[in-house]
Amino acid sequence: MKISLIPVLILTFGWCSYATESSGQSLLDKKLALKIRNEEIKKVIYQIEKITDAKFMYSPQLIQSFRKVDLTVNNQKLSDVLMELFTPLDIKYELVENYIILNKKEDATKKGITTGQGNPPRTITGKITDENGQPLEGVSIKLQNGTAIAVTKADGRYTINTGDATDITLLFSSVGYINQEIKITGKTVINVMLKKLVTNLDDVVVIAYGKASRRSITNSIVSLSGKDVEDIPVASAAEAMVGLVAGANISIPSGEPGSAPVIRIRGVGSIGAGNNPLFVVDGYPLNSADNFNQISPADIQSIQVLKDAAACAIYGSRGGNGIILVTTKRGSAGKPRFNFTTHTGFQQVSKKVDVLNSPQFVSYLKDAYANGGSTLPTPYTDPNATYANTDWQNAIFKTALQSNIQLSASGGSDNARYYIAGSYFKQDGIIKGTGTDRYSMRMNYDAKLSRKLSIGISMAPSFSRVDTRPISGTFNGSTITGGGSSIVGASVTDALLLPPVLPQFIANGDYGQYSNTGNLVTINIYNPVATLDLYQDHTNSFRGLGTTFLEWEIIKGLTFKTNVGGEILFSRRNWYVPATLATASSTTRESIQPCIGRYCCTTDQQQQL
């Protein structure tokens, strides 16, 4: 039975092959008659399709479909008609069953391929592997400037026919690997090793319990490199993180220079226990965010934000609001390298409130008294009187300068490496008299005590000065950041409420107040310029962070590491106010004596001032 089936199968496949070739050839042998004058070539093809039942496949740009041609044939084969129609356009055709595929004729000399006259077709074979020697399946091998394509099998092997070309280039490509081009001259066996394409999935990220590849981590982690934050002109790394950490809420509530940003990673989960994340700098958990905010963004190597329950892996409940892991820059072996960075910018108030000018205010005041049946104040009864036209918002706002300068040096050997940097940051506030200055240093030193024992030391001292003014609150009761005297007016509030007819200064040089301007103003609103000039409030702070680690490689793959650190903070706030801003003159400032300490100014002391 098996023997009798073999001839039948041979006859069957032979007949199918013959039938295909025969049907294709019979299509080309079909005769047709056409007489076409000045007709678009695409319409000529359409007429041929209707007569012969052939289907054309082509690109309109290739055949110049709108080009008009003349064609007269009488009882000629389709093959002859196609030659006559497409030869002038340098187009070849290929018959696949009932489909006629049109392509551009290829010129081997234009492709840079040297062909040998009469050379037999060549076949190139080989094996594709990765860096570990494992075979790669699905690698694409393509003949440059040609149509031949091959794909590797499960064992990584391939076979590709290059025709009679003697000087060719093969292109090897696969998803996740670096493409390779190999020029081949006279070779028939080509084995290739493809290297992996490094992506951010292979980046090493720091987590609470060590380091791992991003590819292998299922926790919710946001990783920022130093390049993401160092070039942003901001005061702290927290401000540079705005918009870069998905799901985190980072804001500066007061907007004053030197104010610390508020970071919420996992939302608000407690009313009284705090919602701040835990900051860990070089492996040391900070008691507060103060030392983190003093780090210059240019000193940061990477920042990892742990947002899910894995943040509690080591630090327990302290990591309940998320953890921000900061790794600062450290030295690397080599010659000393110096880096200098600086930036300067300007800040302005984004929007001012549109208020009445002096003529508009006087007109409004007269209408109001007339409609109320009241007597107009004396200063406004004289039709020839002139008044000041003060824009109080312009009087308190200014264009603020912000600048940062940093110089760093790093280097060392394989056994000892160092990194040292110093920076100066200055930010003026858009309110006159406000601003901050910060001087900071960072020194990191790593040494290899033995083949398995290493030690590292980090020191980060900083000094800052913050100048504060009464900005927000009611017109006679300010709310000052960090506390302070509340018997002065809020400068922004006063600038919006104080009428423009009041001058900044009167003729004798005193500040223009309701009490010395002839009843121009009937309400005791302090002159905001006097408030900003006479109220003095500045805080000097010295902060320091020191950490050290000892690392011992017990066996290969098992390392013991311990971190020890400490923080220091010395802060002193000085603030003082005049006896009363309502009667303050330009000379009052000279007689003011500082009140030292926080909340030390009693009512009696304030009156004496």
Coordinates of C-alpha atoms in Angstrom, one line a residue:
M1 CA 0.0 0.0 0.0
K2 CA 2.8 2.4 0.9
I3 CA 4.7 1.6 -2.3
S4 CA 1.7 2.2 -4.5
L5 CA 1.1 5.7 -2.9
I6 CA 4.5 7.1 -3.8
P7 CA 4.0 7.4 -7.6
V8 CA 0.6 8.9 -6.9
L9 CA 2.1 11.6 -4.7
I10 CA 4.8 12.3 -7.2
L11 CA 2.3 12.7 -10.0
T12 CA 0.1 14.9 -7.8
F13 CA 2.8 17.4 -6.8
G14 CA 4.3 17.4 -10.3
W15 CA 0.9 18.2 -11.8
C16 CA 0.3 21.0 -9.3
S17 CA 3.7 22.6 -10.1
Y18 CA 3.1 22.2 -13.8
A19 CA -0.4 23.6 -13.5
T20 CA 0.9 26.7 -11.7
E21 CA 3.6 27.3 -14.2
S22 CA 1.3 26.5 -17.1
S23 CA -1.4 28.9 -15.8
G24 CA 1.1 31.7 -15.3
Q25 CA 2.6 31.2 -18.8
S26 CA -0.8 31.0 -20.4
L27 CA -1.6 34.4 -18.9
L28 CA 1.5 36.0 -20.5
D29 CA 0.6 34.2 -23.8
K30 CA -2.9 35.8 -24.0
K31 CA -3.2 38.0 -27.0
L32 CA -4.9 41.4 -27.0
A33 CA -5.5 44.4 -29.2
L34 CA -5.4 48.0 -27.9
K35 CA -5.3 51.4 -29.5
I36 CA -4.6 54.1 -26.9
R37 CA -3.9 57.8 -27.5
N38 CA -2.6 60.2 -24.8
E39 CA -4.0 58.1 -21.9
E40 CA -2.7 57.9 -18.3
I41 CA -0.6 54.8 -17.8
K42 CA -2.7 53.7 -14.8
K43 CA -5.8 53.7 -17.0
V44 CA -4.0 51.6 -19.5
I45 CA -3.1 49.0 -16.8
Y46 CA -6.8 49.0 -15.8
Q47 CA -7.9 48.1 -19.4
I48 CA -5.3 45.3 -19.5
E49 CA -6.7 43.9 -16.3
K50 CA -10.2 43.8 -17.7
I51 CA -9.1 42.0 -20.9
T52 CA -6.7 39.5 -19.4
D53 CA -8.0 39.0 -15.8
A54 CA -4.5 39.8 -14.6
K55 CA -4.0 41.7 -11.4
F56 CA -1.2 44.3 -11.2
M57 CA 0.7 45.2 -8.0
Y58 CA 2.7 48.4 -8.2
S59 CA 3.6 51.8 -6.6
P60 CA 2.0 54.8 -8.3
Q61 CA 5.2 56.7 -7.9
L62 CA 7.2 53.9 -9.5
I63 CA 5.1 53.8 -12.7
Q64 CA 4.5 57.6 -12.8
S65 CA 0.7 56.7 -12.8
F66 CA -0.4 60.1 -14.3
R67 CA 2.1 59.9 -17.1
K68 CA 0.3 59.7 -20.5
V69 CA 1.3 57.2 -23.1
D70 CA 0.4 56.0 -26.6
L71 CA 0.0 52.3 -27.2
T72 CA -1.1 50.4 -30.3
V73 CA -1.0 46.6 -30.3
N74 CA -2.9 44.2 -32.6
N75 CA -3.2 40.6 -31.5
Q76 CA 0.1 40.6 -29.5
K77 CA 1.0 38.6 -26.5
L78 CA 0.7 40.2 -23.0
S79 CA 4.4 39.7 -22.4
D80 CA 5.2 41.7 -25.5
V81 CA 2.8 44.5 -24.5
L82 CA 4.3 44.7 -21.0
M83 CA 7.8 44.9 -22.4
E84 CA 6.7 47.7 -24.8
L85 CA 4.9 49.6 -22.0
F86 CA 7.4 49.4 -19.2
T87 CA 10.8 49.2 -20.8
P88 CA 11.1 53.0 -21.4
L89 CA 10.4 53.4 -17.6
D90 CA 13.2 51.0 -16.6
I91 CA 10.6 48.8 -14.9
K92 CA 10.6 45.0 -14.7
Y93 CA 7.7 42.7 -14.0
E94 CA 7.4 39.4 -12.2
L95 CA 4.5 36.9 -12.5
V96 CA 3.2 35.2 -9.4
E97 CA 0.0 33.2 -10.3
N98 CA -2.3 35.8 -11.7
Y99 CA -0.5 38.8 -10.2
I100 CA 1.9 40.9 -12.1
I101 CA 4.3 42.6 -9.7
L102 CA 6.1 45.7 -11.0
N103 CA 9.5 46.7 -9.6
K104 CA 12.4 49.0 -10.5
K105 CA 15.2 47.4 -12.5
E106 CA 18.3 47.1 -10.2
D107 CA 21.7 48.2 -11.4
A108 CA 24.4 46.3 -9.7
T109 CA 27.0 49.0 -10.3
K110 CA 24.7 51.6 -8.6
K111 CA 24.5 49.4 -5.5
G112 CA 28.2 49.1 -5.1
I113 CA 28.1 45.3 -5.6
T114 CA 30.7 43.8 -7.9
T115 CA 29.3 40.9 -9.9
G116 CA 31.3 38.3 -11.6
Q117 CA 30.3 37.4 -15.2
G118 CA 29.3 33.8 -15.2
N119 CA 30.0 33.3 -11.5
P120 CA 27.8 30.7 -9.9
P121 CA 25.4 31.8 -7.2
R122 CA 26.9 31.8 -3.7
T123 CA 25.4 30.7 -0.4
I124 CA 26.6 32.0 3.0
T125 CA 25.9 30.1 6.2
G126 CA 26.8 30.7 9.8
K127 CA 25.6 30.9 13.4
I128 CA 24.5 33.8 15.5
T129 CA 25.1 33.8 19.3
D130 CA 24.9 36.3 22.2
E131 CA 27.7 37.4 24.5
N132 CA 27.4 34.2 26.5
G133 CA 27.7 32.0 23.5
Q134 CA 24.0 31.1 23.5
P135 CA 22.3 30.7 20.0
L136 CA 19.9 33.5 19.1
E137 CA 16.7 32.6 17.3
G138 CA 14.8 35.1 15.1
V139 CA 17.8 37.2 14.1
S140 CA 17.2 38.9 10.7
I141 CA 20.0 38.7 8.1
K142 CA 19.6 41.0 5.1
L143 CA 21.8 41.6 2.0
Q144 CA 22.6 45.3 1.9
N145 CA 21.0 47.0 -1.1
G146 CA 19.4 43.7 -2.0
T147 CA 16.2 41.8 -1.4
A148 CA 17.6 38.5 0.1
I149 CA 16.5 38.0 3.7
A150 CA 17.1 35.1 6.1
V151 CA 16.2 34.4 9.7
T152 CA 18.0 32.3 12.2
K153 CA 16.5 29.1 13.5
A154 CA 16.4 27.8 17.1
D155 CA 20.0 26.7 16.9
G156 CA 21.0 30.2 15.7
R157 CA 22.0 29.0 12.3
Y158 CA 21.1 30.7 9.0
T159 CA 21.5 30.3 5.2
I160 CA 21.3 33.2 2.8
N161 CA 21.8 33.2 -1.0
T162 CA 23.8 36.2 -2.2
G163 CA 23.5 35.5 -6.0
D164 CA 26.7 36.0 -8.0
A165 CA 27.9 39.1 -6.0
T166 CA 31.5 39.0 -4.9
D167 CA 31.7 42.1 -2.7
I168 CA 28.7 42.4 -0.4
T169 CA 27.6 43.6 3.1
L170 CA 25.3 41.6 5.4
L171 CA 23.1 43.4 8.0
F172 CA 22.4 41.5 11.3
S173 CA 19.6 42.8 13.5
S174 CA 17.4 41.6 16.4
V175 CA 15.2 43.3 19.0
G176 CA 17.2 44.0 22.1
Y177 CA 20.6 43.7 20.5
I178 CA 23.0 46.1 18.7
N179 CA 22.8 45.9 14.9
Q180 CA 25.9 44.8 13.0
E181 CA 27.1 45.3 9.5
I182 CA 29.7 42.9 8.2
K183 CA 31.4 43.3 4.8
I184 CA 32.2 39.9 3.2
T185 CA 34.7 39.3 0.4
G186 CA 35.0 35.7 -0.8
K187 CA 33.7 34.2 2.5
T188 CA 31.1 31.5 2.8
V189 CA 30.9 30.9 6.5
I190 CA 30.2 33.9 8.8
N191 CA 29.6 33.5 12.6
V192 CA 28.5 36.6 14.5
M193 CA 28.1 37.5 18.1
L194 CA 25.5 40.2 18.9
K195 CA 25.8 42.5 22.0
K196 CA 22.9 43.4 24.1
L197 CA 21.4 46.9 23.7
V198 CA 21.6 48.5 27.2
T199 CA 18.3 50.1 28.2
N200 CA 17.0 51.7 31.3
L201 CA 15.7 48.3 32.3
D202 CA 19.3 47.3 33.0
D203 CA 20.0 50.4 35.1
V204 CA 21.2 49.7 38.7
V205 CA 18.9 51.3 41.2
V206 CA 19.4 51.7 45.0
I207 CA 16.7 50.2 47.1
A208 CA 16.3 50.0 50.9
Y209 CA 18.1 46.7 51.2
G210 CA 20.8 47.1 48.6
K211 CA 21.1 47.4 44.8
A212 CA 19.3 45.7 42.0
S213 CA 18.6 45.9 38.3
R214 CA 15.4 47.8 37.4
R215 CA 14.4 44.8 35.3
S216 CA 14.2 42.5 38.3
I217 CA 12.3 45.0 40.6
T218 CA 8.6 44.8 41.0
N219 CA 8.4 47.6 43.6
S220 CA 7.1 51.1 42.9
I221 CA 10.4 53.0 42.5
V222 CA 11.1 56.2 40.7
S223 CA 14.8 56.7 39.8
L224 CA 16.4 60.0 38.9
S225 CA 20.0 60.4 37.8
G226 CA 22.2 63.4 38.7
K227 CA 21.7 64.7 35.2
D228 CA 18.0 65.0 35.8
V229 CA 18.4 67.5 38.6
E230 CA 21.9 69.2 38.4
D231 CA 21.2 71.6 35.5
I232 CA 17.9 72.9 36.8
P233 CA 18.3 76.4 38.4
V234 CA 16.6 75.8 41.7
A235 CA 17.6 76.2 45.4
S236 CA 17.3 72.5 46.4
A237 CA 17.0 69.0 45.0
A238 CA 13.4 68.8 46.1
E239 CA 12.4 71.6 43.8
A240 CA 14.3 69.9 41.0
M241 CA 12.1 66.8 41.5
V242 CA 8.9 68.7 40.7
G243 CA 7.2 67.0 37.8
L244 CA 9.8 64.1 37.7
V245 CA 8.2 61.8 40.3
A246 CA 4.9 60.4 39.2
G247 CA 2.3 60.5 42.0
A248 CA 4.3 62.7 44.4
N249 CA 3.1 66.1 45.5
I250 CA 6.0 68.6 45.8
S251 CA 5.2 72.2 46.6
I252 CA 6.6 75.3 48.3
P253 CA 3.7 76.7 50.4
S254 CA 5.0 80.1 51.1
G255 CA 7.1 80.8 48.1
E256 CA 9.6 82.8 50.2
P257 CA 13.4 82.4 49.5
G258 CA 14.8 79.7 51.7
S259 CA 11.5 78.1 52.6
A260 CA 11.6 74.3 52.6
P261 CA 9.5 72.4 50.0
V262 CA 6.8 70.0 51.2
I263 CA 6.9 66.5 49.8
R264 CA 4.1 64.1 50.0
I265 CA 4.7 60.7 48.4
R266 CA 1.9 58.6 49.8
G267 CA -0.6 61.4 50.4
V268 CA -1.8 62.5 53.8
G269 CA -2.1 59.5 56.1
S270 CA -1.9 61.1 59.6
I271 CA -3.3 64.2 61.3
G272 CA -0.7 64.6 64.0
A273 CA 2.1 62.1 63.4
G274 CA 3.5 63.8 60.3
N275 CA 3.4 62.9 56.6
N276 CA 6.9 63.7 55.5
P277 CA 8.9 60.9 53.8
L278 CA 12.1 59.5 55.3
F279 CA 15.3 61.0 53.8
V280 CA 18.3 58.6 53.6
V281 CA 21.5 60.3 52.4
D282 CA 24.4 57.9 51.6
G283 CA 22.8 55.2 53.7
Y284 CA 22.2 57.4 56.8
P285 CA 18.5 58.2 57.7
L286 CA 18.1 61.9 58.5
N287 CA 16.1 63.2 61.5
S288 CA 14.6 65.9 59.3
A289 CA 14.7 67.2 55.8
D290 CA 17.0 70.2 56.7
N291 CA 20.2 68.6 55.6
F292 CA 18.6 67.2 52.4
N293 CA 17.5 70.7 51.4
Q294 CA 21.0 72.0 51.9
I295 CA 22.5 69.6 49.3
S296 CA 23.4 71.2 46.1
P297 CA 21.7 69.5 43.1
A298 CA 25.1 69.3 41.4
D299 CA 26.4 67.0 44.2
I300 CA 23.8 64.4 43.7
Q301 CA 24.6 61.1 41.8
S302 CA 21.1 59.6 42.0
I303 CA 17.8 59.8 43.8
Q304 CA 15.4 56.9 44.3
V305 CA 11.9 57.4 45.6
L306 CA 10.3 54.3 47.2
K307 CA 6.6 54.6 47.2
D308 CA 5.1 51.2 48.2
A309 CA 5.3 48.9 51.2
A310 CA 8.9 47.9 50.3
A311 CA 9.9 51.3 51.8
C312 CA 9.4 49.7 55.2
A313 CA 11.6 46.7 54.6
I314 CA 14.5 48.1 56.8
Y315 CA 13.3 51.3 58.3
G316 CA 9.9 50.0 59.6
S317 CA 7.2 52.6 60.4
R318 CA 9.7 55.4 59.7
G319 CA 9.2 54.5 56.0
G320 CA 5.5 54.5 56.2
N321 CA 5.3 57.8 54.2
G322 CA 7.8 56.7 51.6
I323 CA 11.5 57.0 51.4
I324 CA 13.8 59.2 49.4
L325 CA 17.2 57.6 49.0
V326 CA 20.0 60.1 48.0
T327 CA 23.4 59.0 46.7
T328 CA 25.9 61.8 46.5
K329 CA 28.8 61.9 44.0
R330 CA 32.0 60.2 44.9
G331 CA 35.5 60.2 43.4
S332 CA 36.7 57.7 40.8
A333 CA 40.2 56.5 40.1
G334 CA 42.2 58.7 37.7
K335 CA 43.8 62.1 37.3
P336 CA 42.2 65.0 39.1
R337 CA 39.1 66.3 37.4
F338 CA 37.7 69.8 38.0
N339 CA 34.2 70.9 37.2
F340 CA 32.9 74.4 37.4
T341 CA 29.2 75.2 37.0
T342 CA 27.3 78.5 37.3
H343 CA 23.9 79.8 36.4
T344 CA 22.1 83.1 36.8
G345 CA 18.5 84.0 36.4
F346 CA 15.8 86.5 37.3
Q347 CA 12.4 86.1 39.0
Q348 CA 9.4 88.4 38.8
V349 CA 5.9 88.5 40.3
S350 CA 3.7 86.5 37.9
K351 CA 0.6 88.7 38.2
K352 CA -0.3 92.0 39.8
V353 CA -3.8 93.0 40.8
D354 CA -5.4 95.7 38.7
V355 CA -6.4 98.5 41.1
L356 CA -7.5 102.1 40.8
N357 CA -5.0 104.9 40.1
S358 CA -5.2 108.2 41.9
P359 CA -7.7 110.1 39.6
Q360 CA -10.0 107.0 39.5
F361 CA -9.9 106.7 43.3
V362 CA -10.7 110.4 43.9
S363 CA -13.7 110.1 41.5
Y364 CA -14.9 107.0 43.2
L365 CA -14.6 108.5 46.6
K366 CA -16.6 111.6 45.7
D367 CA -19.3 109.5 44.2
A368 CA -19.4 107.3 47.2
Y369 CA -19.8 110.2 49.7
A370 CA -22.4 111.9 47.4
N371 CA -24.5 108.8 47.1
G372 CA -24.2 108.2 50.9
G373 CA -25.2 111.8 51.7
S374 CA -22.0 112.3 53.7
T375 CA -19.6 115.2 53.9
L376 CA -16.6 114.8 51.7
P377 CA -13.3 114.9 53.7
T378 CA -11.5 118.3 53.5
P379 CA -8.5 117.3 51.4
Y380 CA -10.9 116.4 48.6
T381 CA -13.0 119.5 48.6
D382 CA -10.5 121.7 46.8
P383 CA -11.0 121.2 43.0
N384 CA -7.4 122.4 42.3
A385 CA -5.8 120.0 44.8
T386 CA -3.2 117.5 43.5
Y387 CA -2.6 114.1 44.9
A388 CA 0.1 111.4 44.8
N389 CA -0.3 108.6 42.4
T390 CA 1.5 105.7 44.1
D391 CA 1.5 102.2 42.7
W392 CA 2.0 100.3 46.0
Q393 CA 2.6 97.0 44.2
N394 CA 5.5 98.4 42.3
A395 CA 6.7 99.9 45.5
I396 CA 7.1 96.5 47.2
F397 CA 7.8 94.1 44.3
K398 CA 11.1 93.9 42.5
T399 CA 13.0 91.9 39.9
A400 CA 14.9 89.3 42.0
L401 CA 18.3 87.9 41.1
Q402 CA 19.1 84.2 41.5
S403 CA 22.6 82.7 41.0
N404 CA 24.6 79.6 41.9
I405 CA 28.3 78.9 41.6
Q406 CA 29.9 75.5 42.2
L407 CA 33.4 74.2 41.9
S408 CA 34.3 70.5 42.4
A409 CA 37.4 68.3 42.2
S410 CA 37.6 64.5 42.2
G411 CA 40.1 61.8 41.5
G412 CA 42.4 59.3 43.2
S413 CA 43.7 55.8 42.7
D414 CA 42.2 52.3 42.9
N415 CA 42.8 52.3 46.7
A416 CA 41.8 55.9 47.6
R417 CA 39.4 58.2 45.9
Y418 CA 38.1 61.7 46.8
Y419 CA 35.4 64.2 45.9
I420 CA 35.3 67.7 47.2
A421 CA 32.9 70.5 46.2
G422 CA 32.1 74.0 47.3
S423 CA 29.0 76.1 46.3
Y424 CA 27.4 79.4 46.9
F425 CA 23.7 80.0 46.2
K426 CA 22.0 83.4 46.4
Q427 CA 18.3 84.0 45.8
D428 CA 16.7 87.4 46.3
G429 CA 13.0 87.5 46.9
I430 CA 10.5 89.4 44.8
I431 CA 9.5 91.3 48.0
K432 CA 12.0 93.9 48.9
G433 CA 14.2 92.9 51.9
T434 CA 13.7 89.1 51.5
G435 CA 16.3 86.7 50.3
T436 CA 18.6 83.8 51.2
D437 CA 22.3 83.1 50.9
R438 CA 23.8 79.6 51.3
Y439 CA 27.4 78.5 51.5
S440 CA 27.9 74.7 51.4
M441 CA 30.7 72.1 51.1
R442 CA 30.8 68.4 50.5
M443 CA 33.7 66.1 51.0
N444 CA 33.6 62.4 50.2
Y445 CA 36.6 60.1 50.7
D446 CA 36.8 56.3 50.0
A447 CA 39.7 54.1 50.8
K448 CA 40.4 50.4 50.4
L449 CA 42.1 49.2 53.6
S450 CA 42.6 45.7 52.3
R451 CA 41.4 43.4 49.5
K452 CA 38.1 42.8 51.3
L453 CA 37.8 45.8 53.7
S454 CA 36.8 49.3 52.6
I455 CA 35.9 52.6 54.4
G456 CA 34.2 55.7 53.4
I457 CA 33.8 59.2 55.0
S458 CA 31.4 62.0 54.1
M459 CA 31.2 65.5 55.5
A460 CA 28.7 68.2 54.5
P461 CA 28.8 71.5 56.4
S462 CA 26.6 74.4 55.3
F463 CA 25.8 78.0 56.4
S464 CA 22.7 79.9 55.4
R465 CA 21.1 83.2 56.1
V466 CA 17.4 83.9 55.5
D467 CA 15.9 87.4 55.5
T468 CA 12.2 87.4 56.2
R469 CA 9.6 90.1 56.1
P470 CA 5.9 90.4 57.1
I471 CA 4.1 89.4 53.8
S472 CA 0.8 87.7 54.5
G473 CA -2.0 88.2 57.0
T474 CA -4.4 91.1 57.8
F475 CA -3.5 94.7 57.3
N476 CA -2.7 95.3 61.0
G477 CA -1.8 91.7 62.0
S478 CA 0.8 89.9 59.9
T479 CA 1.5 86.2 59.7
I480 CA 5.2 85.7 59.6
T481 CA 6.9 82.4 58.5
G482 CA 8.5 80.8 61.5
G483 CA 6.9 83.2 64.0
G484 CA 7.7 86.8 64.9
S485 CA 6.0 90.0 65.7
S486 CA 2.3 90.2 64.7
I487 CA 1.8 93.9 65.5
V488 CA 2.8 95.0 62.0
G489 CA 0.9 94.9 58.8
A490 CA 1.2 92.4 56.0
S491 CA 3.0 94.2 53.2
V492 CA 1.2 92.5 50.3
T493 CA -2.2 93.0 52.0
D494 CA -1.4 96.7 52.7
A495 CA -0.2 97.3 49.2
L496 CA -3.6 96.1 47.8
L497 CA -5.7 98.1 50.3
L498 CA -3.8 101.4 50.7
P499 CA -5.2 104.2 48.4
P500 CA -2.9 105.5 45.7
V501 CA -3.3 109.1 46.9
L502 CA -1.0 108.4 49.9
P503 CA 2.7 109.1 49.0
Q504 CA 5.6 106.8 50.0
F505 CA 7.4 109.7 51.6
I506 CA 6.2 113.2 52.7
A507 CA 8.2 116.4 52.3
N508 CA 10.3 116.0 55.4
G509 CA 11.4 112.5 54.5
D510 CA 9.1 110.6 56.8
Y511 CA 7.1 107.7 55.5
G512 CA 3.6 108.7 54.3
Q513 CA 1.1 107.4 56.9
Y514 CA -2.5 108.1 57.6
S515 CA -1.5 110.3 60.6
N516 CA 0.8 112.7 58.8
T517 CA -0.9 113.3 55.4
G518 CA -3.8 115.5 56.3
N519 CA -6.6 113.0 56.6
L520 CA -6.1 111.7 53.0
V521 CA -6.7 108.2 54.5
T522 CA -9.2 107.6 57.2
I523 CA -8.1 104.1 58.1
N524 CA -4.9 103.1 59.9
I525 CA -3.2 101.0 57.2
Y526 CA 0.5 100.9 57.6
N527 CA 2.7 102.1 54.8
P528 CA 4.1 98.7 53.3
V529 CA 7.4 100.4 52.3
A530 CA 7.9 101.4 56.0
T531 CA 7.1 97.9 57.1
L532 CA 9.6 96.3 54.8
D533 CA 12.3 98.9 55.6
L534 CA 11.9 99.0 59.4
Y535 CA 11.0 95.5 60.3
Q536 CA 14.3 93.4 60.5
D537 CA 14.2 89.6 60.6
H538 CA 17.0 87.3 59.7
T539 CA 18.0 83.7 60.7
N540 CA 21.5 82.4 60.6
S541 CA 21.9 78.6 60.5
F542 CA 24.8 76.2 60.5
R543 CA 24.1 72.7 59.6
G544 CA 26.4 69.7 59.4
L545 CA 26.0 66.1 58.3
G546 CA 28.8 63.5 58.8
T547 CA 28.6 59.8 57.8
T548 CA 31.0 57.0 57.6
F549 CA 30.7 53.4 56.4
L550 CA 32.7 50.2 56.8
E551 CA 32.3 47.5 54.2
W552 CA 33.6 44.0 54.5
E553 CA 33.3 41.3 51.8
I554 CA 32.9 38.1 53.8
I555 CA 32.8 35.9 50.7
K556 CA 32.1 36.5 47.1
G557 CA 28.5 37.7 46.8
L558 CA 28.1 38.3 50.6
T559 CA 29.0 41.7 52.0
F560 CA 28.6 43.3 55.4
K561 CA 28.2 47.0 55.5
T562 CA 27.5 49.4 58.4
N563 CA 26.8 53.1 58.4
V564 CA 27.3 55.6 61.2
G565 CA 26.4 59.3 61.1
G566 CA 25.4 62.4 62.9
E567 CA 23.7 65.7 62.3
I568 CA 24.2 69.1 63.9
L569 CA 22.1 72.3 63.7
F570 CA 22.8 75.7 65.2
S571 CA 20.2 78.4 64.4
R572 CA 19.8 81.9 65.7
R573 CA 17.0 84.2 64.7
N574 CA 17.2 88.0 65.2
W575 CA 14.2 90.2 64.7
Y576 CA 13.1 93.7 65.8
V577 CA 10.4 96.2 65.0
P578 CA 9.9 100.0 65.6
A579 CA 7.6 101.2 68.5
T580 CA 4.8 101.8 66.1
L581 CA 4.8 101.9 62.3
A582 CA 1.9 104.3 62.4
T583 CA 4.2 107.2 63.4
A584 CA 7.5 105.8 62.0
S585 CA 9.7 108.2 60.2
S586 CA 12.7 107.7 57.9
T587 CA 15.0 108.3 60.8
T588 CA 13.4 105.8 63.1
R589 CA 15.5 103.0 61.6
E590 CA 18.7 104.5 62.9
S591 CA 17.5 104.3 66.5
I592 CA 16.4 100.7 66.4
Q593 CA 18.3 98.3 68.6
P594 CA 18.2 94.5 67.8
C595 CA 16.2 92.2 70.0
I596 CA 18.3 89.0 70.2
G597 CA 16.7 85.6 70.3
R598 CA 13.5 84.0 69.2
Y599 CA 10.2 85.5 70.6
C600 CA 12.3 87.6 73.1
C601 CA 10.6 91.0 72.3
T602 CA 8.0 91.7 74.9
T603 CA 5.5 94.5 74.5
D604 CA 7.5 96.8 76.7
Q605 CA 10.7 96.2 74.7
Q606 CA 8.8 96.8 71.5
Q607 CA 7.6 100.2 72.9
Q608 CA 11.0 101.2 73.9
L609 CA 12.3 100.4 70.4

